[in-house]
Coordinates of N, CA and C in Angstrom, one line a residue:
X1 N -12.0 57.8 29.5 CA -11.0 57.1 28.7 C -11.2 55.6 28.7
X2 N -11.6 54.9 29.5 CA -11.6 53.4 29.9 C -12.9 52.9 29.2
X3 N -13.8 54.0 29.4 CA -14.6 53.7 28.6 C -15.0 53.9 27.3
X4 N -14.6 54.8 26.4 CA -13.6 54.7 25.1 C -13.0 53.6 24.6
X5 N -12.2 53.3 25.6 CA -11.1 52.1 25.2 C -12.3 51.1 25.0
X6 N -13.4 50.6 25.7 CA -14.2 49.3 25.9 C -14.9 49.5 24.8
X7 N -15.5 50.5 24.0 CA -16.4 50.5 23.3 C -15.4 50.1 22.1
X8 N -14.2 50.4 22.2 CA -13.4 50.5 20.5 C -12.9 48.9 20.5
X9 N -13.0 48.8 21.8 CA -12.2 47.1 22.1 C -13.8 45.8 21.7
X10 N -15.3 46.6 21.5 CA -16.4 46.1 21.6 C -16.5 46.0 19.9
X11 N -16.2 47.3 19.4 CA -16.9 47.6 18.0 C -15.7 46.2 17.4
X12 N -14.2 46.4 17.9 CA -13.3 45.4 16.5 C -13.7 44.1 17.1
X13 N -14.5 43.8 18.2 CA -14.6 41.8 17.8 C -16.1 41.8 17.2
X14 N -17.0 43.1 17.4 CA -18.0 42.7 16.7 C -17.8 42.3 14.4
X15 N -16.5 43.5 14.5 CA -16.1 43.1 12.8 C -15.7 42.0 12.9
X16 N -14.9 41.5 13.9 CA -14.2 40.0 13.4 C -15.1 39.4 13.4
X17 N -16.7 39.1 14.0 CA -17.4 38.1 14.1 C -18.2 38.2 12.5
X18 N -18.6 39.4 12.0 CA -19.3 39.5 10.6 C -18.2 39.7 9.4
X19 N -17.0 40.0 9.9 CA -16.3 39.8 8.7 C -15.9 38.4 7.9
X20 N -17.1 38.6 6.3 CA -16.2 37.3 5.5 C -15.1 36.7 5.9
X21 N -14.1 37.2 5.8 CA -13.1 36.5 6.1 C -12.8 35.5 7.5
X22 N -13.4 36.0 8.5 CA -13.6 35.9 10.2 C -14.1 34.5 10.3
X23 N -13.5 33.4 10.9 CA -14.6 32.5 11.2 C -14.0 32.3 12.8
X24 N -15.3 32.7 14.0 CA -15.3 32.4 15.3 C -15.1 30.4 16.0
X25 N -15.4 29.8 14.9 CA -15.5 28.4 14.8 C -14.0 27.8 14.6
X26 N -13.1 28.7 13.6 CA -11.7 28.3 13.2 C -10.7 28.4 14.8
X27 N -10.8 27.5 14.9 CA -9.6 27.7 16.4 C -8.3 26.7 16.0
X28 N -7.8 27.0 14.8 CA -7.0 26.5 14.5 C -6.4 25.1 14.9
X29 N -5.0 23.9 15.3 CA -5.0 23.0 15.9 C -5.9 22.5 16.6
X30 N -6.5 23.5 17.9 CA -7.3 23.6 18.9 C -8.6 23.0 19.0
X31 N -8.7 22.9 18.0 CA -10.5 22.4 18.0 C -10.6 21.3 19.0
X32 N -11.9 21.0 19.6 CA -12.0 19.8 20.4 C -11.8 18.4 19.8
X33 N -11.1 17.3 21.1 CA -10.8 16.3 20.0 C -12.4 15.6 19.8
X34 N -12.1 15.0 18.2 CA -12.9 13.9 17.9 C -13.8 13.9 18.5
X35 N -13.4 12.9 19.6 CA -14.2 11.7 20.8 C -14.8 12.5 22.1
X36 N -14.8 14.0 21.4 CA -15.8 14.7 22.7 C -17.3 14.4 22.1
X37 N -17.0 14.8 21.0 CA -18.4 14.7 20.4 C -19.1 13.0 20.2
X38 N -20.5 12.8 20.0 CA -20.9 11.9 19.3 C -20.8 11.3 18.3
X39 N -19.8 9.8 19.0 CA -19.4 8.6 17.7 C -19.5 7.9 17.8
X40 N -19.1 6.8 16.6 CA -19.5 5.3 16.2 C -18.2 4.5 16.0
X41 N -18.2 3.0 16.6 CA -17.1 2.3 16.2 C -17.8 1.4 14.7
X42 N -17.5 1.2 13.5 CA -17.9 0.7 12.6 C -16.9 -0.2 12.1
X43 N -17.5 -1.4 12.0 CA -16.7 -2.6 11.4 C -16.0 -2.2 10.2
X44 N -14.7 -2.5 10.1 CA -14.0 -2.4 8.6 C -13.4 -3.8 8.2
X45 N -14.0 -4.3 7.3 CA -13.8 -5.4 6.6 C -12.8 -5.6 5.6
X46 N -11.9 -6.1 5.1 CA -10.6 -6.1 3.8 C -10.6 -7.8 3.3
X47 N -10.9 -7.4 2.2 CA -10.4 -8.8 1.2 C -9.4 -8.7 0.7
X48 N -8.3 -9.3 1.1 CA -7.0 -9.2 0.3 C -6.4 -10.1 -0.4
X49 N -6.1 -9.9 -1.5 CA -6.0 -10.7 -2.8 C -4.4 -10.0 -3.4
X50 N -3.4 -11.3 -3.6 CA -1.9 -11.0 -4.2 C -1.9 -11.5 -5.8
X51 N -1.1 -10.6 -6.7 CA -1.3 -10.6 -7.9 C -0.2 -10.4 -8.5
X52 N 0.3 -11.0 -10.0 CA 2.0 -10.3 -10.7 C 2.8 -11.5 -9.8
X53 N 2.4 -12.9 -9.2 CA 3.6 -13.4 -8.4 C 4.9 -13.7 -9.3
X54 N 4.4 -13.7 -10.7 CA 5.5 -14.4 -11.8 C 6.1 -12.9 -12.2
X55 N 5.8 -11.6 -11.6 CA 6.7 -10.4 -12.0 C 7.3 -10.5 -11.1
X56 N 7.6 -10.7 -10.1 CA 8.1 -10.7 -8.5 C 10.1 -11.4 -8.6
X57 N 10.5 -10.2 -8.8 CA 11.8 -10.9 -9.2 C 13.3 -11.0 -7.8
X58 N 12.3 -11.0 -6.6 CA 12.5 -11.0 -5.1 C 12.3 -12.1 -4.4
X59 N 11.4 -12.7 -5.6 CA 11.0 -14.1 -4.3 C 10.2 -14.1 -3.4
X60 N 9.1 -13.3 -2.7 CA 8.5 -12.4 -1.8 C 7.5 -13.6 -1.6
X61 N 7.5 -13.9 -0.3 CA 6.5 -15.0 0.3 C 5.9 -14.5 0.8
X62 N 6.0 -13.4 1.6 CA 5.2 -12.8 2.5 C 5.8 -11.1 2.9
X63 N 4.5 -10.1 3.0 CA 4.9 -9.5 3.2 C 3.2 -9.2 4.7
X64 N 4.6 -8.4 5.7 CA 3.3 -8.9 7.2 C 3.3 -7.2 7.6
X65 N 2.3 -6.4 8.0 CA 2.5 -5.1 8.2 C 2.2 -5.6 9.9
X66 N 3.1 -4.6 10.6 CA 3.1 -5.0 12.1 C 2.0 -4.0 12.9
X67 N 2.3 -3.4 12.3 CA 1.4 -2.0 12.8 C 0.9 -1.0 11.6
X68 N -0.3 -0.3 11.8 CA -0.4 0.6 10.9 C -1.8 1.1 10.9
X69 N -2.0 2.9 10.6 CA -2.9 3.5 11.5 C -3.5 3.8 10.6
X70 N -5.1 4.1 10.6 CA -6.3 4.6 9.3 C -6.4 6.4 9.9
X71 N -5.9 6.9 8.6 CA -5.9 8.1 9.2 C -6.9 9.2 8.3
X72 N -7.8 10.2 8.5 CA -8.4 11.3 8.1 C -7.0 12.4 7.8
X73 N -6.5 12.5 6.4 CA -6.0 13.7 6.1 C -6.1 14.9 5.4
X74 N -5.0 16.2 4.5 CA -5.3 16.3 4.1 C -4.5 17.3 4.0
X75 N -3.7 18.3 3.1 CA -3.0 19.4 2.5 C -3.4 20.5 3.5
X76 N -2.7 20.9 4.1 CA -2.4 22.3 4.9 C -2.7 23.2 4.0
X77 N -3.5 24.5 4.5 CA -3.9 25.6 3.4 C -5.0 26.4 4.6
X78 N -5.6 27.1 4.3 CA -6.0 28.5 5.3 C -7.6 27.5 5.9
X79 N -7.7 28.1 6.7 CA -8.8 28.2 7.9 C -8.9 26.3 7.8
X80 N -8.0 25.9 8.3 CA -7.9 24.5 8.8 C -8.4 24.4 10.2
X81 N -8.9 23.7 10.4 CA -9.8 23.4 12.0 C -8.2 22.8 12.1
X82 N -8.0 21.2 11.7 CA -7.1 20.1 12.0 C -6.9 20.2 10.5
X83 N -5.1 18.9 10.6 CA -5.3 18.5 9.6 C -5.3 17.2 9.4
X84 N -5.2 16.6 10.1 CA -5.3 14.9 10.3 C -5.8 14.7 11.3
X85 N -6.7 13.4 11.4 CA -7.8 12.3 12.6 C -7.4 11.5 12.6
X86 N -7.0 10.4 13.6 CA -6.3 9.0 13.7 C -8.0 8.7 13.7
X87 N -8.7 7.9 12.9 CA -10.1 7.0 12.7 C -9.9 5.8 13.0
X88 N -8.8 5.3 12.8 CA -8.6 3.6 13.5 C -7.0 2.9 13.6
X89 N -7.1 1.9 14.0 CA -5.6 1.0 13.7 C -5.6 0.1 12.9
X90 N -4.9 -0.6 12.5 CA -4.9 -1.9 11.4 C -4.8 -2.9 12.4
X91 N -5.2 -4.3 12.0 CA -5.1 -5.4 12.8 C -3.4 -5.4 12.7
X92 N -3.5 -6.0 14.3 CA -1.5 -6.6 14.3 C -1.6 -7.8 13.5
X93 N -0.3 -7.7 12.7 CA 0.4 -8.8 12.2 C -0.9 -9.1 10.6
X94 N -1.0 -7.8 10.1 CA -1.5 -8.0 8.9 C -1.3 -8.3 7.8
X95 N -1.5 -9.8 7.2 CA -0.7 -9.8 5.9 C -0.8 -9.4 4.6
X96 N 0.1 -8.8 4.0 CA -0.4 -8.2 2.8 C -0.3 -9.0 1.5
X97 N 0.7 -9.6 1.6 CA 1.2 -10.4 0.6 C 1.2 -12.2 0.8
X98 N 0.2 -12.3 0.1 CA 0.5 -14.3 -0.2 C 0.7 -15.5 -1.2
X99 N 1.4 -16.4 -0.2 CA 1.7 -17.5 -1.6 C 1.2 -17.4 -2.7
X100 N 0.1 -17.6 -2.5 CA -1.4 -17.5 -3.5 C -2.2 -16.6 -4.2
X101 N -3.1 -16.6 -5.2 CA -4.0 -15.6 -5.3 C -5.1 -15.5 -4.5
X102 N -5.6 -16.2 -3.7 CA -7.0 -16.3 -3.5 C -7.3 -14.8 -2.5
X103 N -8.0 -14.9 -2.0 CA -8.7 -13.8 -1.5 C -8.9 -13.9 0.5
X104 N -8.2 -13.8 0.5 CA -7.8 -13.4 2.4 C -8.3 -12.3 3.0
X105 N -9.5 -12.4 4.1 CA -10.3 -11.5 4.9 C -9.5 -11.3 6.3
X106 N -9.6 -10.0 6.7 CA -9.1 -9.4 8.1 C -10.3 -8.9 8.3
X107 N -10.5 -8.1 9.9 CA -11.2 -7.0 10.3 C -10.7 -6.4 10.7
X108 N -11.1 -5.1 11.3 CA -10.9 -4.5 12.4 C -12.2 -3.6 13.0
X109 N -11.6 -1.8 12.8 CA -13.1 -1.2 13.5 C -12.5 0.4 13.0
X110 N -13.5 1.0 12.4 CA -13.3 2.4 11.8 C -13.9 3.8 12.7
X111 N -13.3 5.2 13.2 CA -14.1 5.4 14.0 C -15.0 6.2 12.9
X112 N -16.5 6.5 13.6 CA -17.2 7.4 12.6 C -17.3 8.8 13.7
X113 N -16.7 10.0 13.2 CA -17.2 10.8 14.3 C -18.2 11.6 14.0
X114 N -19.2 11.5 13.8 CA -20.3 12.1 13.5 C -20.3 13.3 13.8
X115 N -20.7 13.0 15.1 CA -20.8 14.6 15.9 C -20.0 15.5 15.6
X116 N -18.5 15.1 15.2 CA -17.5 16.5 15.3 C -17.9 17.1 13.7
X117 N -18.2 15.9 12.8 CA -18.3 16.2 11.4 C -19.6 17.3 11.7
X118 N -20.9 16.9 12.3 CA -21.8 18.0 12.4 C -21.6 19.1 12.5
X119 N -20.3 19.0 13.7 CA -20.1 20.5 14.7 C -19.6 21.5 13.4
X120 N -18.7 20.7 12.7 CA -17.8 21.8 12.2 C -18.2 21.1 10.4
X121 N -19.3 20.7 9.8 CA -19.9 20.8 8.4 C -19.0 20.3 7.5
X122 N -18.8 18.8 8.5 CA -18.0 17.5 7.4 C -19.0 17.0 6.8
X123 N -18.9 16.2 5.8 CA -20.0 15.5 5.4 C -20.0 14.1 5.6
X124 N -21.2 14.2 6.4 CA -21.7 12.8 7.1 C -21.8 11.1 6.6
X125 N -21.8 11.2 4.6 CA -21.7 10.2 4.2 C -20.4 9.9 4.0
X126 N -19.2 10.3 4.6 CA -18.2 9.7 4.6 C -17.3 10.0 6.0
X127 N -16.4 8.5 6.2 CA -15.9 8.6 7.3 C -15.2 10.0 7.5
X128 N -14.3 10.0 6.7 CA -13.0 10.7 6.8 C -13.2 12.5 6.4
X129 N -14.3 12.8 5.4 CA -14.9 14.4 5.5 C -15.0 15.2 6.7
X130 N -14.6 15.6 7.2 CA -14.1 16.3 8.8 C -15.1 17.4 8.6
X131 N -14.5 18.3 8.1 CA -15.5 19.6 8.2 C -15.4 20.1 7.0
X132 N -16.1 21.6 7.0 CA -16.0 21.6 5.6 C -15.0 23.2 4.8
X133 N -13.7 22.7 5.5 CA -12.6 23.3 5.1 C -12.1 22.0 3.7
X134 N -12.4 20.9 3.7 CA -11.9 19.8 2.7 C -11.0 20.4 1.2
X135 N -10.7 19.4 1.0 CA -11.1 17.7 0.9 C -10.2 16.9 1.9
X136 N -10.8 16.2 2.4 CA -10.3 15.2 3.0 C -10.0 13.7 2.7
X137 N -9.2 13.2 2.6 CA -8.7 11.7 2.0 C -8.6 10.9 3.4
X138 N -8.9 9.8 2.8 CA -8.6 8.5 4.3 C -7.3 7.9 3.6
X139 N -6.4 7.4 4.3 CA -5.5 7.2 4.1 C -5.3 5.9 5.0
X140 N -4.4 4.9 4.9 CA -3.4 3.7 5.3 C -2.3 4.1 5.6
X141 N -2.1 4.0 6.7 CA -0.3 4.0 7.0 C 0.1 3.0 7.1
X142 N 0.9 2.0 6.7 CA 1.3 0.9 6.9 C 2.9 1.2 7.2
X143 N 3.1 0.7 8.7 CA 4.8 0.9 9.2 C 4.8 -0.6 9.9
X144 N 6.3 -0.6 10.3 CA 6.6 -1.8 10.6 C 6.5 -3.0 9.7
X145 N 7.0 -3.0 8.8 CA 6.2 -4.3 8.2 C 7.6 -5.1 7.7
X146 N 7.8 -6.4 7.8 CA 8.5 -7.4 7.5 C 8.0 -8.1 6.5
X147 N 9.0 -8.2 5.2 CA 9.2 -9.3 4.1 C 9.8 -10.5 4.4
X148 N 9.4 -11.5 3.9 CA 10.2 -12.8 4.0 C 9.9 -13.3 2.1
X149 N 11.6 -13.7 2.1 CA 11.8 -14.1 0.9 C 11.7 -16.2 0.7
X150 N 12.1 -16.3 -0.4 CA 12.0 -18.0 -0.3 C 13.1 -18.3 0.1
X151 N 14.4 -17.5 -0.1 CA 15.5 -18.2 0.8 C 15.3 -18.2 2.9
X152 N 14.1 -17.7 2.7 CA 13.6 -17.7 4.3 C 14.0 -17.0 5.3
X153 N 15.3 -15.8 4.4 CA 15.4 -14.6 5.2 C 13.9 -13.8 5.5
X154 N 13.8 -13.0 6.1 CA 13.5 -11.6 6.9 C 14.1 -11.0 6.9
X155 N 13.2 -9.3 6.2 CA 14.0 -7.9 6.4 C 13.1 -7.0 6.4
X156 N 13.0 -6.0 7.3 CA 12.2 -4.7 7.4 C 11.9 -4.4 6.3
X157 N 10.7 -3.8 6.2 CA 10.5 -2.9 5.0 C 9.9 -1.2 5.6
X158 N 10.2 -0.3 5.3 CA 10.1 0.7 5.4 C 8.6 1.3 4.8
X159 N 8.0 2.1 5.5 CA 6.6 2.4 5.3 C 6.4 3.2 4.0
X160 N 5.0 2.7 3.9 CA 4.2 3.2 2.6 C 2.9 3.9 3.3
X161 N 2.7 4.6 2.5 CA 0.9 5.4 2.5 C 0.1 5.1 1.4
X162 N -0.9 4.7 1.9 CA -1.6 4.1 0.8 C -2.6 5.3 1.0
X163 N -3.1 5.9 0.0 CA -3.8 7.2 0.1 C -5.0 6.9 -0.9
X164 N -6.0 8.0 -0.9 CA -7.2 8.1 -1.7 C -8.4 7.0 -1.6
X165 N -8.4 6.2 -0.2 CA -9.1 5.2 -0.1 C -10.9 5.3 0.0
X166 N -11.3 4.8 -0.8 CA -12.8 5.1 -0.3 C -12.9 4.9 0.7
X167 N -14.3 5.6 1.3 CA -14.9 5.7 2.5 C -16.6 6.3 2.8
X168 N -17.2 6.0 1.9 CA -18.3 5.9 1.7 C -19.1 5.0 2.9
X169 N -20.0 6.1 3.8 CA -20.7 5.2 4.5 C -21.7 4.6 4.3
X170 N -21.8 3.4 4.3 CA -22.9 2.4 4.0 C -24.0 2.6 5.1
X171 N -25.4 2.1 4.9 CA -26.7 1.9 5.6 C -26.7 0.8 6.7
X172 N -25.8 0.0 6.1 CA -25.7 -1.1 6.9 C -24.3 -1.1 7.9
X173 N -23.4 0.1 7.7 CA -22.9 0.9 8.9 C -21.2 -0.6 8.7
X174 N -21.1 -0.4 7.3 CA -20.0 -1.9 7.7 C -19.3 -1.1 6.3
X175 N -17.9 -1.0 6.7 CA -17.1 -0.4 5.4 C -16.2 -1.4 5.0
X176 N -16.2 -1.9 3.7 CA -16.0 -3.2 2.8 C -14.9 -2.7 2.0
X177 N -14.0 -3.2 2.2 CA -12.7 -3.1 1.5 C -12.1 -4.0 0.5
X178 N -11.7 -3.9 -0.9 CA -11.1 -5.0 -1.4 C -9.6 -4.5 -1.7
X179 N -8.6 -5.3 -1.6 CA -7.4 -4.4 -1.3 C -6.7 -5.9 -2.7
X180 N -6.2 -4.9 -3.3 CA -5.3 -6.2 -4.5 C -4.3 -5.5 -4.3
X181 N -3.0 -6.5 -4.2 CA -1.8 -6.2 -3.5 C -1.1 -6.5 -4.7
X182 N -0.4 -6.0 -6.0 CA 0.8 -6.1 -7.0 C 1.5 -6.3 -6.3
X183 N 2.7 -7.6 -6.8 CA 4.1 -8.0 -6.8 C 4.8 -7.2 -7.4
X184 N 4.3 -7.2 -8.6 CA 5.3 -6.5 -9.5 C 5.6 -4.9 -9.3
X185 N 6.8 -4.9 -8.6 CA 7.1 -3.4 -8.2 C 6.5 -3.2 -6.6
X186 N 6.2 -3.9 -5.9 CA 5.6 -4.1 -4.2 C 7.1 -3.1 -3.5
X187 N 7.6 -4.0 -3.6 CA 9.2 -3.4 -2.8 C 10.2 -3.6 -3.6
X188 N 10.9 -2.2 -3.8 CA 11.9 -1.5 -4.0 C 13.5 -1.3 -3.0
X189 N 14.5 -1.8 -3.3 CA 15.7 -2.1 -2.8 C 16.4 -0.3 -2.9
X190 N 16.4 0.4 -2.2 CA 17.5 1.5 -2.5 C 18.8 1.4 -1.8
X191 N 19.7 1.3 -2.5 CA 21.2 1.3 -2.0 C 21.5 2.3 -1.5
X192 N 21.6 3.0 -1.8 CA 22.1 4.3 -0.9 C 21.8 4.2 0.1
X193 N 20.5 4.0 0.7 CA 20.1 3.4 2.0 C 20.2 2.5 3.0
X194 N 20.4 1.4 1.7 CA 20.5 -0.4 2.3 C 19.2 -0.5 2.9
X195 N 18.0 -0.3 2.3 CA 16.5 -0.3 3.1 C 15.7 -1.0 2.0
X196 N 14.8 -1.8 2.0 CA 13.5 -2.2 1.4 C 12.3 -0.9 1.9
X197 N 11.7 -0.4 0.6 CA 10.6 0.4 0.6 C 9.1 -0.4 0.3
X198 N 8.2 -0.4 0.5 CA 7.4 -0.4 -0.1 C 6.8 0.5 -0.5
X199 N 6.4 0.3 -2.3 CA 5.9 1.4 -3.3 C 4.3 0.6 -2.7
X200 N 3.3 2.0 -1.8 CA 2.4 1.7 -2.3 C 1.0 1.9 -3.0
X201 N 1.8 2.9 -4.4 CA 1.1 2.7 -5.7 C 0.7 1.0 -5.8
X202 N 0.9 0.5 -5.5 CA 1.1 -1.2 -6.2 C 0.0 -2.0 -5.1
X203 N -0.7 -1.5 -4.3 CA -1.6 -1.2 -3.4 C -3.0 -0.4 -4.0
X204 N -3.9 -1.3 -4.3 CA -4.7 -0.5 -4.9 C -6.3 -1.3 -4.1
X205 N -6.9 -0.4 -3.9 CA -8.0 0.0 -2.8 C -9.4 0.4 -3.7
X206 N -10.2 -0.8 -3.7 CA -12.1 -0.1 -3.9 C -13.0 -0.6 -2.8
X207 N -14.5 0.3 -2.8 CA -15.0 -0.3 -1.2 C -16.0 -1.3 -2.5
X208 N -16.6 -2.3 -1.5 CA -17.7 -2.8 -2.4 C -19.0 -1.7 -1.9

């Protein structure tokens, strides 16, 4: 009888392993993190340029993000390994919004996780392609962030996602950002709330 049981207990994981459906690799949340595998810190470069200051009917001198995280996402749906990778942080005290038009550079550092993308059939020319349950988008979180107006108040503004960012990896291993920041329509006042939003549709992202 025991050995009955082992053979019938042998034959159903051998279907789970050849059944289409079956993937031995899907370990749902669980997968190993990232940073077990083989990875890369890669410079992330941003030109940031403010635009619309004569639509700007706020007065907006500055707008400073305090914190905010570069994240691998992407819509929940069947045989997900993960569904989000924290890939980097944003520099502290990043400004998004200035007096001027001109064109204002930050850095920071992007992670590339190669190896995990290998393990589980991301695709390797881009940061944020994880494996290949996809699509996967790189995203901006931008939280914490304070406005200052011309009357030289300060006030929170409440987070935006800036979504659908390229991430195409370059030869020369350096991901180049140009970020044009709209005034017009930037931050949104909801009363009901008593909170400044930032809309950031009005945040618009290409790599060079």
């Amino acid at each position: 009888m025991v050995m009955r049981h082992r053979t019938v207990t042998s034959f159903l994981f051998a279907c789970l392993l050849v059944h289409p459906g079956c993937d031995p690799e899907n370990q749902g949340p669980n997968t190993a993190e990232p940073r077990s595998f083989d990875y890369h810190q890669h410079p992330l470069i941003m030109h940031v340029r403010t635009i619309n200051h004569a639509s700007d009917t706020l007065g907006t001198t500055s707008v400073v993000v305090n914190w905010g995280v570069q994240f691998a996402r992407r819509h929940s749906g069947e045989k997900l390994t993960r569904s989000e990778v924290i890939v980097g942080t944003l520099p502290d005290s990043m400004q998004l919004v200035y007096p001027d038009s001109e064109v204002h550079t930050c850095s920071t550092s992007i992670d590339y996780y190669v190896g995990y993308q290998r393990r589980y059939g991301g695709d390797t020319t881009r940061y944020c392609e994880m494996d290949r349950y996809g699509p996967w988008f790189f995203l901006l979180k931008l939280t914490r962030s304070t406005a200052t107006f011309t009357a030289r108040d300060s006030v929170r503004v409440y987070s935006g996602t800036v979504d659908m960012v390229p991430d195409t990896v370059r030869p020369n291993g350096v991901l180049e950002l140009d970020i044009v920041v709209d005034l017009d329509g930037l931050l949104a006042w909801r009363a009901h709330l008593s909170r400044f939003y930032l809309n950031a549709d009005r945040i618009h992202v290409t790599q060079r």
